[in-house]
């Protein structure tokens, strides 16, 4: 590790602790991280204690073990799961602690593995994680998801470079998405957060009845629930500490109405699902439900995702990202949703965030659904933004107001 890299990693850790998590004196912090991310985990731990954290715990993971399980475990064993990992998360939430998740998975990790088995494990894990994911998606505590460049991931993103160069290039790209290449990254984030907050406030004030997307292969109307709440930049949590849940983040997002989505949307970027690529796909909706799926590549996998449960065939997130965002500008396909979704306006099939409908953060499932919120074990983001997409806000009386023109903010 060069001294420059060590310094950058320390700056990254400081951003995570101060801007992403906003760790407070006396808080606990639970970190989930792959083994390769140990250098960042150590830096985050230093900065967390400096911010006054009382206890930092780590759950280490080796992503390769998941592939090994698919290759060697008995075929009838994939609905088996253990709860201790999720319980550790719940213990942290109950103690008012913060949670950091670091991801750096090889996009090709599960290449060639049966999509049916992957869906079974995903469904099982999502169900087991539900008590925790519910609390986190309701912003019970301050939490954050960040990335860590790994050799396998870098090789996927920059296949034509020498192996030594790949990792450096991916780090450069990651550091630039989180504004470490600016003279004062903390100040840059404060300004950026202010901009996102202002955009979300404008949309919250407008309370559009629906959004209308038009572009090549796309003509889609996405109804929005009454009292929907747009979030951009820092969001308040139940324990009064605001956090930025993803670093980087360029999006302003809310929950669509689970029963009021109609028309067709064409994805503008391929979707990588654990090493399996879904390419050039379109989805048609009627009364909120997917009625038609077509994909040039990976159609069976896409269908297995949509058929995971009832809510997996409906939308749970609508997010606006300008085509000229810092990440889009890099022109890199990261094969990692954390980065790719911040390069493009996107939608997600499946679970909605509970804090996206005002007053329902702690509501029961029935109430949340009755107000248009979607529930599912799945949350699958896909990109729909491009320099060719126009988005209008439709007011209650049917007036159309421009929100985005050719992929850029129009207000
Ligand atoms: Zn999003
Ligand atoms: Zn999402």
mmCIF file of N, CA and C in Angstrom, residues 206-258:
data_model
loop_
_atom_site.group_PDB
_atom_site.id
_atom_site.type_symbol
_atom_site.label_atom_id
_atom_site.label_comp_id
_atom_site.label_asym_id
_atom_site.label_seq_id
_atom_site.Cartn_x
_atom_site.Cartn_y
_atom_site.Cartn_z
ATOM 1 N N UNK A 206 -44.591 19.699 -4.407
ATOM 2 C CA UNK A 206 -45.441 19.512 -5.592
ATOM 3 C C UNK A 206 -46.459 18.389 -5.406
ATOM 4 N N UNK A 207 -46.078 17.321 -4.710
ATOM 5 C CA UNK A 207 -46.976 16.161 -4.530
ATOM 6 C C UNK A 207 -47.654 15.766 -5.844
ATOM 7 N N UNK A 208 -46.836 15.464 -6.866
ATOM 8 C CA UNK A 208 -47.401 15.040 -8.149
ATOM 9 C C UNK A 208 -48.241 13.786 -7.971
ATOM 10 N N UNK A 209 -49.260 13.692 -8.784
ATOM 11 C CA UNK A 209 -50.121 12.505 -8.757
ATOM 12 C C UNK A 209 -49.426 11.322 -9.447
ATOM 13 N N UNK A 210 -48.600 11.667 -10.464
ATOM 14 C CA UNK A 210 -47.907 10.610 -11.224
ATOM 15 C C UNK A 210 -46.720 11.202 -11.966
ATOM 16 N N UNK A 211 -45.824 10.336 -12.431
ATOM 17 C CA UNK A 211 -44.737 10.737 -13.321
ATOM 18 C C UNK A 211 -44.958 10.045 -14.659
ATOM 19 N N UNK A 212 -44.596 10.731 -15.741
ATOM 20 C CA UNK A 212 -44.741 10.142 -17.068
ATOM 21 C C UNK A 212 -43.372 10.122 -17.731
ATOM 22 N N UNK A 213 -42.915 8.915 -18.098
ATOM 23 C CA UNK A 213 -41.615 8.728 -18.744
ATOM 24 C C UNK A 213 -41.819 8.513 -20.233
ATOM 25 N N UNK A 214 -41.104 9.277 -21.066
ATOM 26 C CA UNK A 214 -41.139 8.999 -22.503
ATOM 27 C C UNK A 214 -39.720 9.006 -23.054
ATOM 28 N N UNK A 215 -39.459 8.066 -23.956
ATOM 29 C CA UNK A 215 -38.139 7.937 -24.584
ATOM 30 C C UNK A 215 -38.187 6.739 -25.510
ATOM 31 N N UNK A 216 -37.064 6.407 -26.160
ATOM 32 C CA UNK A 216 -37.060 5.261 -27.073
ATOM 33 C C UNK A 216 -37.492 3.971 -26.356
ATOM 34 N N UNK A 217 -38.590 3.370 -26.816
ATOM 35 C CA UNK A 217 -39.076 2.125 -26.225
ATOM 36 C C UNK A 217 -39.781 2.311 -24.892
ATOM 37 N N UNK A 218 -39.929 3.552 -24.454
ATOM 38 C CA UNK A 218 -40.517 3.822 -23.130
ATOM 39 C C UNK A 218 -41.690 4.785 -23.216
ATOM 40 N N UNK A 219 -42.819 4.367 -22.678
ATOM 41 C CA UNK A 219 -43.950 5.264 -22.439
ATOM 42 C C UNK A 219 -44.635 4.722 -21.192
ATOM 43 N N UNK A 220 -44.282 5.294 -20.057
ATOM 44 C CA UNK A 220 -44.680 4.704 -18.781
ATOM 45 C C UNK A 220 -45.247 5.775 -17.857
ATOM 46 N N UNK A 221 -46.376 5.448 -17.230
ATOM 47 C CA UNK A 221 -46.927 6.332 -16.202
ATOM 48 C C UNK A 221 -46.791 5.641 -14.850
ATOM 49 N N UNK A 222 -46.151 6.338 -13.917
ATOM 50 C CA UNK A 222 -45.935 5.789 -12.575
ATOM 51 C C UNK A 222 -46.730 6.627 -11.581
ATOM 52 N N UNK A 223 -47.832 6.073 -11.065
ATOM 53 C CA UNK A 223 -48.630 6.777 -10.069
ATOM 54 C C UNK A 223 -47.873 6.884 -8.759
ATOM 55 N N UNK A 224 -48.081 7.971 -8.032
ATOM 56 C CA UNK A 224 -47.414 8.150 -6.739
ATOM 57 C C UNK A 224 -48.480 8.146 -5.628
ATOM 58 N N UNK A 225 -48.181 7.512 -4.493
ATOM 59 C CA UNK A 225 -49.163 7.442 -3.407
ATOM 60 C C UNK A 225 -49.413 8.824 -2.800
ATOM 61 N N UNK A 226 -50.560 8.991 -2.193
ATOM 62 C CA UNK A 226 -50.841 10.205 -1.433
ATOM 63 C C UNK A 226 -49.802 10.327 -0.318
ATOM 64 N N UNK A 227 -49.352 11.536 -0.052
ATOM 65 C CA UNK A 227 -48.339 11.784 0.993
ATOM 66 C C UNK A 227 -47.017 11.063 0.761
ATOM 67 N N UNK A 228 -46.713 10.780 -0.534
ATOM 68 C CA UNK A 228 -45.397 10.171 -0.793
ATOM 69 C C UNK A 228 -44.323 11.179 -0.395
ATOM 70 N N UNK A 229 -43.164 10.628 -0.051
ATOM 71 C CA UNK A 229 -42.097 11.475 0.468
ATOM 72 C C UNK A 229 -40.814 11.220 -0.323
ATOM 73 N N UNK A 230 -40.291 12.263 -0.977
ATOM 74 C CA UNK A 230 -39.039 12.145 -1.726
ATOM 75 C C UNK A 230 -37.862 12.314 -0.774
ATOM 76 N N UNK A 231 -36.836 11.501 -0.975
ATOM 77 C CA UNK A 231 -35.634 11.598 -0.157
ATOM 78 C C UNK A 231 -34.428 11.830 -1.060
ATOM 79 N N UNK A 232 -33.611 12.784 -0.692
ATOM 80 C CA UNK A 232 -32.366 13.022 -1.416
ATOM 81 C C UNK A 232 -31.326 13.493 -0.421
ATOM 82 N N UNK A 233 -30.135 12.925 -0.464
ATOM 83 C CA UNK A 233 -29.094 13.320 0.489
ATOM 84 C C UNK A 233 -29.411 12.790 1.872
ATOM 85 N N UNK A 234 -29.075 13.561 2.913
ATOM 86 C CA UNK A 234 -29.240 13.056 4.280
ATOM 87 C C UNK A 234 -30.713 12.865 4.625
ATOM 88 N N UNK A 235 -31.021 11.753 5.297
ATOM 89 C CA UNK A 235 -32.393 11.494 5.733
ATOM 90 C C UNK A 235 -32.386 11.356 7.249
ATOM 91 N N UNK A 236 -33.416 11.894 7.914
ATOM 92 C CA UNK A 236 -33.481 11.757 9.365
ATOM 93 C C UNK A 236 -33.810 10.320 9.746
ATOM 94 N N UNK A 237 -33.315 9.850 10.874
ATOM 95 C CA UNK A 237 -33.648 8.510 11.354
ATOM 96 C C UNK A 237 -34.485 8.617 12.617
ATOM 97 N N UNK A 238 -35.046 7.476 13.022
ATOM 98 C CA UNK A 238 -35.919 7.456 14.197
ATOM 99 C C UNK A 238 -35.176 7.881 15.462
ATOM 100 N N UNK A 239 -33.842 7.690 15.487
ATOM 101 C CA UNK A 239 -33.116 8.060 16.701
ATOM 102 C C UNK A 239 -32.527 9.474 16.587
ATOM 103 N N UNK A 240 -33.003 10.215 15.561
ATOM 104 C CA UNK A 240 -32.677 11.635 15.481
ATOM 105 C C UNK A 240 -31.331 11.965 14.851
ATOM 106 N N UNK A 241 -30.646 10.954 14.312
ATOM 107 C CA UNK A 241 -29.363 11.207 13.656
ATOM 108 C C UNK A 241 -29.593 11.079 12.158
ATOM 109 N N UNK A 242 -29.263 12.096 11.366
ATOM 110 C CA UNK A 242 -29.496 11.929 9.931
ATOM 111 C C UNK A 242 -28.280 11.256 9.301
ATOM 112 N N UNK A 243 -28.561 10.421 8.286
ATOM 113 C CA UNK A 243 -27.483 9.693 7.625
ATOM 114 C C UNK A 243 -27.620 9.799 6.118
ATOM 115 N N UNK A 244 -26.558 9.484 5.389
ATOM 116 C CA UNK A 244 -26.622 9.354 3.933
ATOM 117 C C UNK A 244 -26.426 7.856 3.676
ATOM 118 N N UNK A 245 -27.501 7.182 3.257
ATOM 119 C CA UNK A 245 -27.519 5.721 3.286
ATOM 120 C C UNK A 245 -26.614 5.057 2.239
ATOM 121 N N UNK A 246 -26.282 5.785 1.198
ATOM 122 C CA UNK A 246 -25.369 5.249 0.177
ATOM 123 C C UNK A 246 -24.287 6.272 -0.112
ATOM 124 N N UNK A 247 -23.052 5.823 -0.170
ATOM 125 C CA UNK A 247 -21.953 6.662 -0.658
ATOM 126 C C UNK A 247 -21.344 5.921 -1.841
ATOM 127 N N UNK A 248 -21.394 6.397 -3.061
ATOM 128 C CA UNK A 248 -21.962 7.688 -3.451
ATOM 129 C C UNK A 248 -23.490 7.672 -3.494
ATOM 130 N N UNK A 249 -24.075 8.877 -3.552
ATOM 131 C CA UNK A 249 -25.504 8.997 -3.833
ATOM 132 C C UNK A 249 -25.731 10.219 -4.709
ATOM 133 N N UNK A 250 -26.488 10.028 -5.768
ATOM 134 C CA UNK A 250 -26.830 11.131 -6.668
ATOM 135 C C UNK A 250 -28.340 11.194 -6.853
ATOM 136 N N UNK A 251 -29.081 10.316 -6.178
ATOM 137 C CA UNK A 251 -30.500 10.137 -6.494
ATOM 138 C C UNK A 251 -31.431 10.899 -5.569
ATOM 139 N N UNK A 252 -32.616 11.201 -6.106
ATOM 140 C CA UNK A 252 -33.745 11.668 -5.317
ATOM 141 C C UNK A 252 -34.831 10.625 -5.559
ATOM 142 N N UNK A 253 -35.343 9.995 -4.508
ATOM 143 C CA UNK A 253 -36.218 8.840 -4.738
ATOM 144 C C UNK A 253 -37.428 8.830 -3.823
ATOM 145 N N UNK A 254 -38.462 8.104 -4.278
ATOM 146 C CA UNK A 254 -39.645 7.899 -3.442
ATOM 147 C C UNK A 254 -40.278 6.554 -3.785
ATOM 148 N N UNK A 255 -41.449 6.298 -3.194
ATOM 149 C CA UNK A 255 -42.172 5.049 -3.465
ATOM 150 C C UNK A 255 -43.250 5.303 -4.512
ATOM 151 N N UNK A 256 -43.340 4.457 -5.537
ATOM 152 C CA UNK A 256 -44.460 4.541 -6.461
ATOM 153 C C UNK A 256 -45.695 3.888 -5.836
ATOM 154 N N UNK A 257 -46.875 4.104 -6.436
ATOM 155 C CA UNK A 257 -48.081 3.421 -5.966
ATOM 156 C C UNK A 257 -48.100 2.015 -6.559
ATOM 157 N N UNK A 258 -48.208 1.004 -5.708
ATOM 158 C CA UNK A 258 -48.058 -0.386 -6.173
ATOM 159 C C UNK A 258 -49.099 -0.810 -7.202
#
